[in-house]
Short mmCIF file of C-alpha atoms and ligand atoms in Angstrom, two decimals:
data_model
loop_
_atom_site.label_atom_id
_atom_site.label_comp_id
_atom_site.label_asym_id
_atom_site.label_seq_id
_atom_site.Cartn_x
_atom_site.Cartn_y
_atom_site.Cartn_z
CA MET A 287 -6.19 -3.24 5.55
CA ILE A 288 -3.77 -0.58 5.99
CA SER A 289 -3.33 0.52 2.44
CA GLY A 290 -1.04 2.43 0.10
CA GLY A 291 -1.43 2.49 -3.85
CA VAL A 292 -0.22 -0.05 -6.19
CA GLY A 293 0.95 -2.57 -3.67
CA ALA A 294 -2.26 -2.63 -1.56
CA ALA A 295 -4.31 -2.52 -4.97
CA ARG A 296 -2.79 -5.77 -5.88
CA LEU A 297 -3.31 -7.50 -2.59
CA LEU A 298 -6.95 -6.20 -2.17
CA ALA A 299 -7.59 -7.83 -5.95
CA GLY A 300 -6.38 -11.05 -4.29
CA MET A 301 -8.42 -10.58 -1.12
CA VAL A 302 -11.65 -9.95 -3.14
CA GLN A 303 -11.26 -13.27 -4.52
CA VAL A 304 -11.08 -15.31 -1.37
CA THR A 305 -13.36 -13.42 1.02
CA ASP A 306 -16.77 -11.21 0.64
CA PRO A 307 -15.62 -7.97 -0.39
CA ALA A 308 -18.46 -6.55 2.05
CA ARG A 309 -16.11 -7.95 4.88
CA ILE A 310 -13.14 -5.98 3.56
CA ALA A 311 -12.24 -2.26 4.64
CA ALA A 312 -9.09 -0.58 3.32
CA VAL A 313 -7.83 2.18 5.41
CA VAL A 314 -5.83 4.22 2.89
CA ASN A 315 -3.17 6.62 3.12
CA VAL A 316 -4.14 10.36 1.98
CA ALA A 317 -0.77 12.13 2.49
CA ASP A 318 0.05 11.58 -1.54
CA ASP A 319 -3.10 13.88 -1.99
CA THR A 320 -2.29 16.89 -3.98
CA GLU A 321 -4.22 20.07 -5.19
CA PHE A 322 -3.63 20.52 -8.88
CA HIS A 323 -5.47 23.33 -10.77
CA GLY A 324 -7.93 23.81 -7.78
CA LEU A 325 -8.81 20.02 -7.62
CA LEU A 326 -7.89 17.27 -5.02
CA VAL A 327 -5.95 14.13 -6.79
CA CYS A 328 -5.96 11.36 -4.39
CA PRO A 329 -3.78 8.82 -5.99
CA ASP A 330 -4.00 6.02 -3.46
CA LEU A 331 -7.57 6.06 -3.57
CA ASP A 332 -7.86 6.20 -6.97
CA THR A 333 -5.26 3.57 -7.83
CA ILE A 334 -7.01 0.86 -5.61
CA THR A 335 -10.45 2.07 -6.91
CA TYR A 336 -9.34 1.91 -10.69
CA THR A 337 -7.43 -1.39 -10.15
CA LEU A 338 -10.37 -3.35 -8.35
CA ALA A 339 -12.57 -2.13 -10.94
CA GLY A 340 -10.46 -3.54 -13.74
CA ALA A 341 -10.04 -0.22 -15.21
CA VAL A 342 -6.52 0.94 -14.29
CA ASN A 343 -4.06 1.86 -17.14
CA PRO A 344 -2.02 -1.53 -16.94
CA ASP A 345 1.13 0.31 -18.35
CA THR A 346 1.50 2.73 -15.49
CA GLY A 347 -0.62 1.12 -12.60
CA TRP A 348 -2.27 4.53 -12.21
CA GLY A 349 -5.02 6.35 -13.96
CA LEU A 350 -7.45 4.70 -16.38
CA ALA A 351 -6.86 2.43 -19.38
CA GLY A 352 -7.91 3.93 -22.53
CA GLU A 353 -7.03 7.29 -21.58
CA THR A 354 -6.95 10.54 -23.85
CA TRP A 355 -5.18 13.44 -22.98
CA ALA A 356 -6.89 16.47 -24.58
CA ALA A 357 -7.71 18.66 -21.54
CA LEU A 358 -3.76 17.98 -20.50
CA GLY A 359 -2.63 18.93 -23.94
CA SER A 360 -4.74 22.17 -23.60
CA LEU A 361 -3.40 22.90 -20.49
CA ARG A 362 0.38 22.59 -21.35
CA ARG A 363 -0.34 24.83 -24.43
CA HIS A 364 -1.29 27.61 -22.15
CA ALA A 365 1.70 26.73 -19.94
CA LYS A 366 4.12 26.90 -22.94
CA ALA A 367 2.67 29.90 -24.24
CA ASN A 368 3.22 31.61 -21.03
CA GLY A 369 6.52 30.17 -19.86
CA ARG A 370 4.74 28.12 -17.10
CA ALA A 371 6.73 24.94 -17.23
CA ASP A 372 5.68 24.42 -13.40
CA ILE A 373 1.95 23.90 -14.68
CA GLY A 374 1.24 20.51 -16.32
CA TRP A 375 3.98 18.52 -15.60
CA PHE A 376 1.46 16.04 -13.72
CA ALA A 377 -0.20 13.97 -16.26
CA LEU A 378 -4.23 14.17 -15.58
CA GLY A 379 -6.12 12.32 -18.39
CA ASP A 380 -9.56 13.26 -19.60
CA LEU A 381 -11.30 10.24 -18.04
CA ASP A 382 -9.54 10.68 -14.63
CA LEU A 383 -10.15 14.44 -14.57
CA GLY A 384 -13.83 13.31 -14.34
CA THR A 385 -13.08 11.66 -10.95
CA HIS A 386 -11.19 14.78 -9.83
CA LEU A 387 -14.10 17.26 -10.99
CA TRP A 388 -16.70 14.94 -9.09
CA ARG A 389 -14.41 15.06 -6.09
CA GLY A 390 -14.06 18.79 -6.43
CA HIS A 391 -17.54 19.43 -6.81
CA ARG A 392 -18.64 17.49 -3.75
CA LEU A 393 -15.96 18.80 -1.66
CA ALA A 394 -16.94 22.25 -2.38
CA GLU A 395 -20.35 21.42 -1.34
CA GLY A 396 -18.90 20.28 2.07
CA ALA A 397 -19.14 16.81 1.72
CA ARG A 398 -16.16 14.79 3.77
CA LEU A 399 -13.58 12.95 1.75
CA THR A 400 -14.79 9.62 3.24
CA GLU A 401 -18.51 10.36 1.71
CA VAL A 402 -16.93 11.26 -1.73
CA THR A 403 -14.67 8.15 -1.74
CA ALA A 404 -17.81 5.87 -1.15
CA GLU A 405 -19.63 7.86 -4.01
CA ILE A 406 -16.84 7.16 -6.49
CA THR A 407 -16.30 3.52 -5.22
CA ARG A 408 -20.38 3.29 -6.01
CA THR A 409 -19.48 4.71 -9.64
CA PHE A 410 -17.17 1.92 -10.21
CA GLY A 411 -19.07 -0.92 -8.62
CA LEU A 412 -16.81 -1.84 -5.66
CA GLY A 413 -18.17 -4.22 -3.05
CA LEU A 414 -15.37 -3.11 -0.39
CA ARG A 415 -15.30 -0.01 1.77
CA LEU A 416 -12.23 2.37 0.94
CA LEU A 417 -11.85 4.62 4.06
CA PRO A 418 -9.48 7.61 4.00
CA VAL A 419 -7.48 7.41 7.20
CA SER A 420 -8.44 10.79 8.00
CA ASP A 421 -10.81 13.56 6.35
CA ASP A 422 -8.15 16.07 7.37
CA ALA A 423 -5.35 17.38 5.02
CA ILE A 424 -2.26 15.66 5.71
CA ARG A 425 0.54 16.17 3.23
CA THR A 426 4.02 14.48 2.82
CA LYS A 427 6.81 16.82 2.54
CA VAL A 428 10.31 15.61 1.49
CA THR A 429 13.47 17.69 2.23
CA THR A 430 16.63 16.98 -0.02
CA HIS A 431 20.14 17.42 1.12
CA ASP A 432 20.31 20.73 -0.65
CA GLY A 433 17.59 22.18 1.79
CA GLY A 434 14.93 21.93 -0.94
CA THR A 435 11.56 20.89 0.28
CA LEU A 436 9.19 18.94 -2.03
CA THR A 437 5.61 17.86 -2.16
CA PHE A 438 5.20 14.28 -2.49
CA GLN A 439 4.36 14.53 -6.23
CA GLU A 440 7.02 16.91 -6.84
CA TYR A 441 9.44 14.17 -5.46
CA PHE A 442 7.64 11.14 -6.75
CA VAL A 443 6.82 12.36 -10.03
CA ARG A 444 8.52 15.29 -11.10
CA ALA A 445 11.92 14.46 -9.53
CA GLN A 446 11.07 10.87 -10.45
CA HIS A 447 12.14 10.05 -6.73
CA ASP A 448 15.74 9.92 -8.10
CA VAL A 449 17.03 12.06 -5.16
CA ASP A 450 18.16 11.28 -1.87
CA VAL A 451 16.02 12.43 1.00
CA ALA A 452 17.19 13.96 3.95
CA THR A 453 13.89 14.01 5.90
CA VAL A 454 10.32 12.91 5.39
CA ARG A 455 7.63 14.43 7.49
CA PHE A 456 3.58 14.54 7.17
CA SER A 457 2.31 17.94 7.55
CA GLY A 458 -1.06 18.07 9.24
CA ALA A 459 -0.81 14.81 10.75
CA ILE A 460 -0.26 15.82 14.34
CA GLU A 461 -3.61 17.78 13.94
CA ALA A 462 -5.48 15.32 12.10
CA ARG A 463 -8.19 13.23 13.28
CA PRO A 464 -8.91 9.57 11.98
CA THR A 465 -12.24 8.97 10.78
CA PRO A 466 -14.88 7.50 12.70
CA GLU A 467 -15.24 4.80 10.00
CA ALA A 468 -11.49 4.13 9.85
CA THR A 469 -11.44 4.00 13.50
CA VAL A 470 -14.34 1.39 14.00
CA ALA A 471 -12.80 -0.80 10.96
CA LEU A 472 -9.57 -1.06 12.90
CA ARG A 473 -11.25 -2.07 16.07
CA ASP A 474 -13.56 -4.55 14.73
CA ALA A 475 -11.72 -6.22 11.99
CA ALA A 476 -10.85 -9.85 12.68
CA VAL A 477 -7.36 -9.33 11.30
CA VAL A 478 -5.57 -6.03 10.09
CA VAL A 479 -3.37 -6.53 7.28
CA ILE A 480 -0.60 -4.15 6.53
CA ALA A 481 -0.12 -3.94 2.74
CA PRO A 482 2.89 -4.27 0.64
CA SER A 483 3.09 -0.44 0.59
CA ASN A 484 5.91 1.85 1.11
CA PRO A 485 6.77 1.85 4.78
CA ILE A 486 8.03 5.38 5.20
CA VAL A 487 5.64 7.29 2.60
CA SER A 488 2.56 5.12 2.45
CA VAL A 489 2.38 3.24 5.60
CA GLY A 490 3.91 5.94 7.69
CA PRO A 491 1.65 8.30 7.16
CA VAL A 492 -1.64 6.22 8.09
CA LEU A 493 0.16 5.34 11.52
CA ALA A 494 0.99 8.94 12.07
CA VAL A 495 -2.50 9.94 12.68
CA PRO A 496 -3.31 10.13 16.28
CA GLY A 497 -4.88 7.01 17.64
CA ILE A 498 -3.97 4.76 14.56
CA GLY A 499 -0.65 3.36 15.81
CA GLU A 500 -1.91 2.91 19.14
CA ALA A 501 -4.91 1.04 18.08
CA LEU A 502 -2.90 -1.39 15.97
CA SER A 503 -0.66 -1.64 18.94
CA LEU A 504 -3.25 -2.90 21.28
CA ARG A 505 -4.38 -5.61 18.73
CA ARG A 506 -0.94 -6.28 17.83
CA GLU A 507 -1.30 -10.02 17.84
CA SER A 508 -3.86 -9.94 14.99
CA VAL A 509 -1.90 -7.46 12.70
CA ILE A 510 0.15 -9.11 10.29
CA ALA A 511 2.11 -7.24 7.35
CA VAL A 512 3.31 -8.05 4.07
CA SER A 513 7.05 -7.01 3.20
CA PRO A 514 7.41 -4.46 0.59
CA ILE A 515 10.79 -5.14 0.40
CA VAL A 516 11.67 -8.44 -1.61
CA GLY A 517 15.33 -9.51 -1.97
CA GLY A 518 16.58 -5.85 -0.43
CA ALA A 519 14.66 -4.12 -3.03
CA ALA A 520 11.08 -2.81 -3.58
CA LEU A 521 8.96 -4.32 -6.17
CA LYS A 522 7.84 -0.60 -7.40
CA GLY A 523 8.90 2.87 -6.22
CA PRO A 524 11.35 4.60 -3.97
CA ALA A 525 10.93 2.19 -0.67
CA ALA A 526 14.33 0.86 -0.51
CA ARG A 527 16.07 4.01 -1.45
CA LEU A 528 14.14 5.95 1.16
CA MET A 529 14.96 3.52 3.81
CA THR A 530 18.65 3.59 3.30
CA ASN A 531 18.29 7.52 3.07
CA LEU A 532 16.84 7.34 6.45
CA GLY A 533 19.54 5.07 8.06
CA GLU A 534 17.21 2.02 8.02
CA GLU A 535 18.05 -1.18 6.57
CA ALA A 536 16.60 -2.01 3.04
CA SER A 537 15.42 -5.48 3.86
CA VAL A 538 12.65 -7.60 5.66
CA VAL A 539 14.70 -7.00 8.70
CA GLY A 540 14.60 -3.30 8.29
CA VAL A 541 10.74 -3.40 7.69
CA ALA A 542 10.19 -5.86 10.94
CA ARG A 543 12.36 -3.31 13.02
CA ARG A 544 9.96 -0.67 12.06
CA TYR A 545 6.67 -2.73 12.13
CA ALA A 546 7.29 -4.74 15.56
CA PRO A 547 5.71 -2.35 17.49
CA PHE A 548 2.39 -2.67 16.00
CA ALA A 549 2.33 -6.13 13.94
CA SER A 550 3.15 -9.30 15.29
CA ALA A 551 3.65 -11.31 11.87
CA LEU A 552 5.73 -10.29 8.79
CA ILE A 553 5.20 -12.18 5.47
CA ILE A 554 8.57 -12.40 3.69
CA ASP A 555 9.18 -13.81 0.26
CA THR A 556 10.82 -17.13 -0.39
CA VAL A 557 13.78 -15.37 -1.47
CA ASP A 558 14.42 -13.99 1.97
CA ALA A 559 13.93 -17.29 3.72
CA ASP A 560 17.44 -17.13 5.03
CA LEU A 561 16.46 -13.83 6.99
CA ALA A 562 13.50 -15.39 8.78
CA GLY A 563 15.77 -15.84 11.89
CA ALA A 564 16.66 -12.18 11.96
CA VAL A 565 13.18 -11.03 11.30
CA ALA A 566 12.51 -13.14 14.64
CA GLN A 567 15.12 -11.28 16.44
CA ALA A 568 13.66 -8.20 15.37
CA GLY A 569 10.71 -9.11 17.21
CA MET A 570 8.05 -10.22 14.50
CA THR A 571 6.99 -13.75 13.79
CA PRO A 572 8.34 -14.45 10.02
CA VAL A 573 5.76 -16.17 7.56
CA VAL A 574 7.71 -17.37 4.30
CA ALA A 575 5.22 -17.19 1.37
CA PRO A 576 5.56 -16.11 -2.20
CA SER A 577 4.90 -12.36 -2.28
CA ILE A 578 5.08 -11.19 -5.79
CA MET A 579 1.85 -10.71 -7.09
CA ASP A 580 2.47 -10.92 -10.62
CA THR A 581 -0.76 -13.02 -11.35
CA PRO A 582 -4.40 -12.67 -9.93
CA GLU A 583 -3.54 -16.23 -8.54
CA ARG A 584 -0.50 -15.09 -6.62
CA ALA A 585 -2.67 -12.36 -5.35
CA ALA A 586 -5.39 -14.53 -4.12
CA GLU A 587 -3.03 -16.99 -2.61
CA LEU A 588 -1.15 -14.19 -0.94
CA ALA A 589 -4.46 -12.85 0.41
CA ARG A 590 -5.07 -16.23 1.93
CA VAL A 591 -1.81 -16.54 3.69
CA CYS A 592 -2.76 -13.08 5.48
CA LEU A 593 -6.06 -14.23 6.25
CA ALA A 594 -4.63 -17.68 7.68
CA GLY A 595 -1.41 -16.50 9.00
CA ALA A 596 -2.41 -13.88 11.58
CA PRO A 597 -1.48 -15.49 15.09
CA ARG A 598 -4.94 -15.60 16.70
N1 LIG B 726 2.85 9.02 -11.60
C1 LIG B 726 3.80 9.44 -12.34
O1 LIG B 726 4.89 8.99 -12.32
N2 LIG B 726 3.43 10.38 -13.28
C2 LIG B 726 2.28 11.09 -13.46
O2 LIG B 726 2.33 12.01 -14.31
C3 LIG B 726 1.17 10.52 -12.58
C4 LIG B 726 0.08 11.16 -12.65
C5 LIG B 726 -1.14 10.83 -11.70
C6 LIG B 726 -2.45 11.12 -11.93
C7 LIG B 726 -3.36 10.60 -10.96
C8 LIG B 726 -3.26 9.58 -10.27
O3 LIG B 726 -3.92 9.24 -9.30
C9 LIG B 726 -1.86 9.20 -9.93
C10 LIG B 726 -0.91 9.70 -10.72
N3 LIG B 726 0.66 9.17 -10.77
C11 LIG B 726 1.60 9.55 -11.63
C12 LIG B 726 0.99 8.19 -9.61
C13 LIG B 726 1.19 9.05 -8.20
O4 LIG B 726 2.37 9.79 -8.61
C14 LIG B 726 0.95 8.21 -7.08
O5 LIG B 726 1.16 9.01 -6.00
C15 LIG B 726 1.96 7.14 -7.00
O6 LIG B 726 1.45 5.71 -7.78
C16 LIG B 726 2.35 6.65 -5.66
O7 LIG B 726 1.45 6.43 -4.86
#
């Protein structure tokens, strides 16, 4: 599954109910990743891990349930005393910090992000494979109309994505190489599912890695996508506003136009059934099915549609 954060985590939680987790590989976006205080934070990888482990903070969809904030409080005390409001705005909880300390330690030893991710999923007892699309650094950069450039987390968290975006680019994507594990997973999978993640800043950076977009186009008939846009809006996050900012239609039709080159079917929610014809016009086979995963059962049902729906 081509995966971002929360939407992918929900669908994967459905997938593991309907098929053997050992047969599932998630190829995950790494362009949200950001260095904080010398530690690499990987929000999409960690959100999926924590969600599938049943350990995610249910209120936020990221970080760990039952979190405490002692270390962050101490960091913010230093920042306040020394006039550094630019330090400490990204909330790292004490339990979550343990994950970043482990990852930072292992990366400093020379381990690949793919290896470290496998270790973290082992810690949390996950059965599926979580594969960063690349072990190289890819970083989403957003420019705003006043000419400012923001890292993804500055855009998403500090600005609360409440800004209009002029351009989105994935710094490092051109030079990045897909990992061997991700390449093999996308080659050998019976079906590739594009999760209901943000088409621009979650799916986009994965497909921007040289070789990934082409690999999907070659097997387009067995690639199926779940629209992250329902009734013209994103279920969570800035997808609709971003698409509009970039001149794309914030609808299932806009998603179909974006995904048609590398995916053959698009699952759209029942509220968008009247747009099925327009989705077909855009070059994708519409599959109408309930797409709002507000219960585990709904997630499992959508997972079944993905596994059955892909035209062979
Ligand atoms: N999202 C926020 O809105 N505020 C935060 O302080 C925050 C901290 C954070 C820490 C670790 C982590 O893995 C994710 C975190 N997120 C936070 C979510 C993060 O911005 C993700 O990039 C989004 O979920 C989009 O993928």
